[in-house]
């Protein structure tokens, strides 16, 4: 294909227009394109949703977020790098078989779960500017939620994370949601952290939130700065 394109570029033959203008394709977007993209997305996500939770989480990180390095995935999942490699290898094989066998299936409900995870992330990040963090967190996190922080520190419950968020927000740090990947039992949020001009190193520039869910609420939450 590359060589064929080069050959075409070398040929400076005139292209007649005139009456042919009427036959040019319309500049209007093809309404079939978003439908086809949506069908492809549903097909892939259906296959991903059929994976076991450990396999699904490494796949979500590797292929649907900016966290692609094996070392970062290992930190996000709390497993050795070798386990990341083996899980990805197994997941690729299962996905290939799953995509082949599910090509004609209907995938109702998969996109609905993903959209729900996006709304939840938007609600919590949005609450940072409206003073409703505790209310939204109470809806999205279990009271016994276990946090593992980038430093390795572990905490349980709302108290410590709400205080930590309040300290950062009071210092002028702002959060911007960049990407959300979500399924029935896990969600991954990618956020940018915007520091105040008078304290540009208060926080790292980005944070990755890895949520493991139980009945739709966070049971374990790991925060990293990849």
Short mmCIF file of C-alpha atoms in Angstrom, two decimals:
data_model
loop_
_atom_site.label_atom_id
_atom_site.label_comp_id
_atom_site.label_asym_id
_atom_site.label_seq_id
_atom_site.Cartn_x
_atom_site.Cartn_y
_atom_site.Cartn_z
CA UNK A 1 0.00 0.00 0.00
CA UNK A 2 2.83 2.40 0.86
CA UNK A 3 4.59 1.80 -2.47
CA UNK A 4 1.33 2.16 -4.40
CA UNK A 5 0.71 5.51 -2.72
CA UNK A 6 4.22 6.68 -3.59
CA UNK A 7 3.67 5.75 -7.23
CA UNK A 8 0.44 7.75 -7.30
CA UNK A 9 2.18 10.77 -5.74
CA UNK A 10 4.89 10.68 -8.42
CA UNK A 11 2.34 10.90 -11.23
CA UNK A 12 1.34 14.51 -11.86
CA UNK A 13 -1.55 13.72 -14.18
CA UNK A 14 -4.29 16.38 -14.41
CA UNK A 15 -7.59 15.48 -12.78
CA UNK A 16 -10.64 16.67 -14.77
CA UNK A 17 -13.42 18.26 -12.75
CA UNK A 18 -16.31 20.13 -14.33
CA UNK A 19 -19.19 17.71 -14.74
CA UNK A 20 -17.55 15.31 -12.31
CA UNK A 21 -18.08 17.64 -9.36
CA UNK A 22 -21.61 16.36 -8.98
CA UNK A 23 -20.26 12.86 -8.44
CA UNK A 24 -17.90 13.79 -5.60
CA UNK A 25 -18.78 12.25 -2.23
CA UNK A 26 -20.71 14.46 0.15
CA UNK A 27 -18.80 16.23 2.90
CA UNK A 28 -21.67 15.45 5.27
CA UNK A 29 -20.90 12.70 7.84
CA UNK A 30 -22.16 9.26 6.94
CA UNK A 31 -24.86 8.33 9.51
CA UNK A 32 -23.82 4.68 9.19
CA UNK A 33 -20.34 5.36 10.59
CA UNK A 34 -21.31 6.03 14.24
CA UNK A 35 -23.65 3.04 14.11
CA UNK A 36 -20.83 0.81 12.88
CA UNK A 37 -18.45 2.17 15.51
CA UNK A 38 -21.06 1.56 18.18
CA UNK A 39 -21.61 -2.01 17.02
CA UNK A 40 -17.87 -2.69 17.03
CA UNK A 41 -17.50 -1.21 20.51
CA UNK A 42 -20.35 -3.34 21.81
CA UNK A 43 -18.85 -6.47 20.24
CA UNK A 44 -15.44 -5.89 21.81
CA UNK A 45 -16.82 -4.92 25.22
CA UNK A 46 -19.07 -7.96 25.27
CA UNK A 47 -16.00 -10.17 24.82
CA UNK A 48 -14.09 -8.21 27.50
CA UNK A 49 -17.00 -8.53 29.92
CA UNK A 50 -16.85 -12.34 29.57
CA UNK A 51 -13.30 -12.45 30.97
CA UNK A 52 -12.68 -13.26 34.62
CA UNK A 53 -12.20 -10.14 36.82
CA UNK A 54 -8.37 -10.52 37.13
CA UNK A 55 -7.96 -10.88 33.36
CA UNK A 56 -10.47 -8.12 32.62
CA UNK A 57 -8.65 -5.58 34.81
CA UNK A 58 -5.26 -6.00 33.12
CA UNK A 59 -6.94 -5.81 29.69
CA UNK A 60 -8.79 -2.61 30.65
CA UNK A 61 -5.57 -0.99 31.82
CA UNK A 62 -3.41 -2.15 28.92
CA UNK A 63 -5.75 -1.43 26.02
CA UNK A 64 -8.22 1.22 27.19
CA UNK A 65 -6.10 3.63 29.28
CA UNK A 66 -2.79 5.43 28.99
CA UNK A 67 -1.32 3.06 31.60
CA UNK A 68 0.30 0.60 29.20
CA UNK A 69 3.65 -0.14 30.86
CA UNK A 70 3.72 -3.55 32.52
CA UNK A 71 5.29 -2.08 35.66
CA UNK A 72 2.45 0.45 36.06
CA UNK A 73 -0.18 -2.22 35.42
CA UNK A 74 1.48 -4.41 38.05
CA UNK A 75 1.31 -1.55 40.56
CA UNK A 76 -2.30 -0.81 39.70
CA UNK A 77 -3.31 -4.45 40.20
CA UNK A 78 -0.97 -5.25 43.10
CA UNK A 79 0.62 -8.20 41.29
CA UNK A 80 4.11 -9.05 39.93
CA UNK A 81 5.09 -7.98 36.42
CA UNK A 82 5.34 -11.63 35.36
CA UNK A 83 1.73 -12.17 36.37
CA UNK A 84 0.70 -9.17 34.24
CA UNK A 85 2.38 -10.77 31.22
CA UNK A 86 0.80 -14.16 31.79
CA UNK A 87 -2.67 -12.68 32.37
CA UNK A 88 -2.46 -10.55 29.23
CA UNK A 89 -1.36 -13.56 27.22
CA UNK A 90 -4.23 -15.65 28.53
CA UNK A 91 -6.69 -12.77 28.04
CA UNK A 92 -5.66 -12.27 24.40
CA UNK A 93 -6.34 -15.92 23.64
CA UNK A 94 -9.71 -15.83 25.37
CA UNK A 95 -10.66 -12.58 23.65
CA UNK A 96 -9.79 -13.97 20.23
CA UNK A 97 -12.00 -17.00 20.81
CA UNK A 98 -14.74 -14.90 22.39
CA UNK A 99 -14.84 -12.44 19.48
CA UNK A 100 -15.12 -15.29 16.98
CA UNK A 101 -17.96 -17.00 18.80
CA UNK A 102 -19.90 -13.83 19.60
CA UNK A 103 -19.79 -12.06 16.25
CA UNK A 104 -23.55 -12.42 15.71
CA UNK A 105 -24.67 -11.98 19.32
CA UNK A 106 -26.70 -9.09 20.74
CA UNK A 107 -24.97 -7.08 23.40
CA UNK A 108 -27.67 -5.23 25.26
CA UNK A 109 -26.59 -3.69 28.53
CA UNK A 110 -22.83 -3.52 28.00
CA UNK A 111 -22.75 0.13 26.94
CA UNK A 112 -25.25 0.99 29.68
CA UNK A 113 -22.83 -0.18 32.36
CA UNK A 114 -19.96 1.79 30.81
CA UNK A 115 -22.09 4.93 30.65
CA UNK A 116 -23.08 4.45 34.29
CA UNK A 117 -19.42 4.28 35.32
CA UNK A 118 -18.77 7.52 33.41
CA UNK A 119 -21.64 9.26 35.17
CA UNK A 120 -20.34 8.10 38.56
CA UNK A 121 -16.84 9.42 37.88
CA UNK A 122 -18.22 12.73 36.62
CA UNK A 123 -20.42 13.03 39.71
CA UNK A 124 -17.55 12.55 42.15
CA UNK A 125 -15.01 14.73 40.33
CA UNK A 126 -17.72 17.37 39.84
CA UNK A 127 -18.51 17.30 43.56
CA UNK A 128 -15.01 18.59 44.31
CA UNK A 129 -16.10 22.05 43.16
CA UNK A 130 -19.51 21.98 44.84
CA UNK A 131 -18.75 20.84 48.38
CA UNK A 132 -20.70 17.57 48.10
CA UNK A 133 -17.80 15.11 48.18
CA UNK A 134 -19.01 13.22 51.24
CA UNK A 135 -22.52 12.79 49.82
CA UNK A 136 -21.37 11.49 46.43
CA UNK A 137 -18.62 9.34 47.94
CA UNK A 138 -21.21 7.76 50.25
CA UNK A 139 -23.22 6.73 47.21
CA UNK A 140 -20.26 5.35 45.25
CA UNK A 141 -18.03 3.80 47.96
CA UNK A 142 -18.88 1.16 50.53
CA UNK A 143 -18.46 2.38 54.13
CA UNK A 144 -15.65 -0.17 54.53
CA UNK A 145 -13.88 0.84 51.28
CA UNK A 146 -10.17 0.05 51.45
CA UNK A 147 -7.80 2.58 49.89
CA UNK A 148 -4.27 1.82 48.82
CA UNK A 149 -2.35 5.02 48.12
CA UNK A 150 0.60 5.61 45.80
CA UNK A 151 2.89 5.70 48.84
CA UNK A 152 1.82 2.18 49.81
CA UNK A 153 -0.26 3.43 52.75
CA UNK A 154 -3.56 1.60 53.34
CA UNK A 155 -6.65 3.14 54.88
CA UNK A 156 -10.20 1.97 55.43
CA UNK A 157 -13.41 3.98 55.28
CA UNK A 158 -14.13 7.54 54.17
CA UNK A 159 -12.37 9.60 56.80
CA UNK A 160 -8.78 9.66 55.54
CA UNK A 161 -9.52 10.02 51.78
CA UNK A 162 -11.99 12.84 52.37
CA UNK A 163 -9.45 14.68 54.51
CA UNK A 164 -6.74 14.14 51.89
CA UNK A 165 -8.96 15.44 49.11
CA UNK A 166 -9.98 18.43 51.20
CA UNK A 167 -6.32 19.31 51.82
CA UNK A 168 -5.51 19.23 48.11
CA UNK A 169 -8.60 21.21 47.12
CA UNK A 170 -7.95 23.79 49.85
CA UNK A 171 -4.43 24.19 48.48
CA UNK A 172 -5.90 25.10 45.10
CA UNK A 173 -5.44 21.77 43.27
CA UNK A 174 -8.09 21.03 40.65
CA UNK A 175 -8.99 17.67 39.11
CA UNK A 176 -9.94 17.10 35.48
CA UNK A 177 -11.41 13.79 34.35
CA UNK A 178 -9.62 12.51 31.23
CA UNK A 179 -10.89 8.97 30.70
CA UNK A 180 -13.18 6.39 32.29
CA UNK A 181 -13.15 2.67 31.57
CA UNK A 182 -15.79 0.68 33.40
CA UNK A 183 -17.45 -2.68 33.71
CA UNK A 184 -19.72 -4.48 36.12
CA UNK A 185 -17.07 -5.10 38.77
CA UNK A 186 -14.27 -2.63 38.03
CA UNK A 187 -13.71 0.94 36.91
CA UNK A 188 -10.61 2.93 36.01
CA UNK A 189 -10.48 6.71 36.12
CA UNK A 190 -7.68 8.78 34.61
CA UNK A 191 -7.47 12.31 35.96
CA UNK A 192 -5.21 15.30 35.46
CA UNK A 193 -4.19 17.20 38.60
CA UNK A 194 -3.82 20.93 38.00
CA UNK A 195 -1.68 22.58 40.65
CA UNK A 196 -1.95 26.27 41.61
CA UNK A 197 0.60 28.58 39.99
CA UNK A 198 2.18 29.42 43.35
CA UNK A 199 2.68 25.74 44.22
CA UNK A 200 3.26 23.89 40.92
CA UNK A 201 4.63 20.72 42.55
CA UNK A 202 1.94 20.24 45.20
CA UNK A 203 0.62 17.11 43.45
CA UNK A 204 1.88 14.91 40.61
CA UNK A 205 0.38 15.89 37.24
CA UNK A 206 -1.89 12.84 36.94
CA UNK A 207 -3.66 10.22 39.01
CA UNK A 208 -5.03 6.82 38.14
CA UNK A 209 -7.97 5.51 40.20
CA UNK A 210 -8.53 1.74 40.05
CA UNK A 211 -11.85 0.77 41.65
CA UNK A 212 -12.91 -2.80 42.38
CA UNK A 213 -16.66 -2.88 42.83
CA UNK A 214 -19.15 -4.89 44.81
CA UNK A 215 -22.80 -4.40 43.84
CA UNK A 216 -21.78 -1.29 41.93
CA UNK A 217 -19.95 0.42 44.82
CA UNK A 218 -16.20 0.63 45.40
CA UNK A 219 -14.91 -2.02 47.78
CA UNK A 220 -11.19 -1.48 47.03
CA UNK A 221 -9.68 1.67 45.55
CA UNK A 222 -6.06 2.08 44.51
CA UNK A 223 -4.66 5.50 43.58
CA UNK A 224 -1.43 5.71 41.55
CA UNK A 225 0.59 8.41 39.83
CA UNK A 226 1.90 6.68 36.70
#
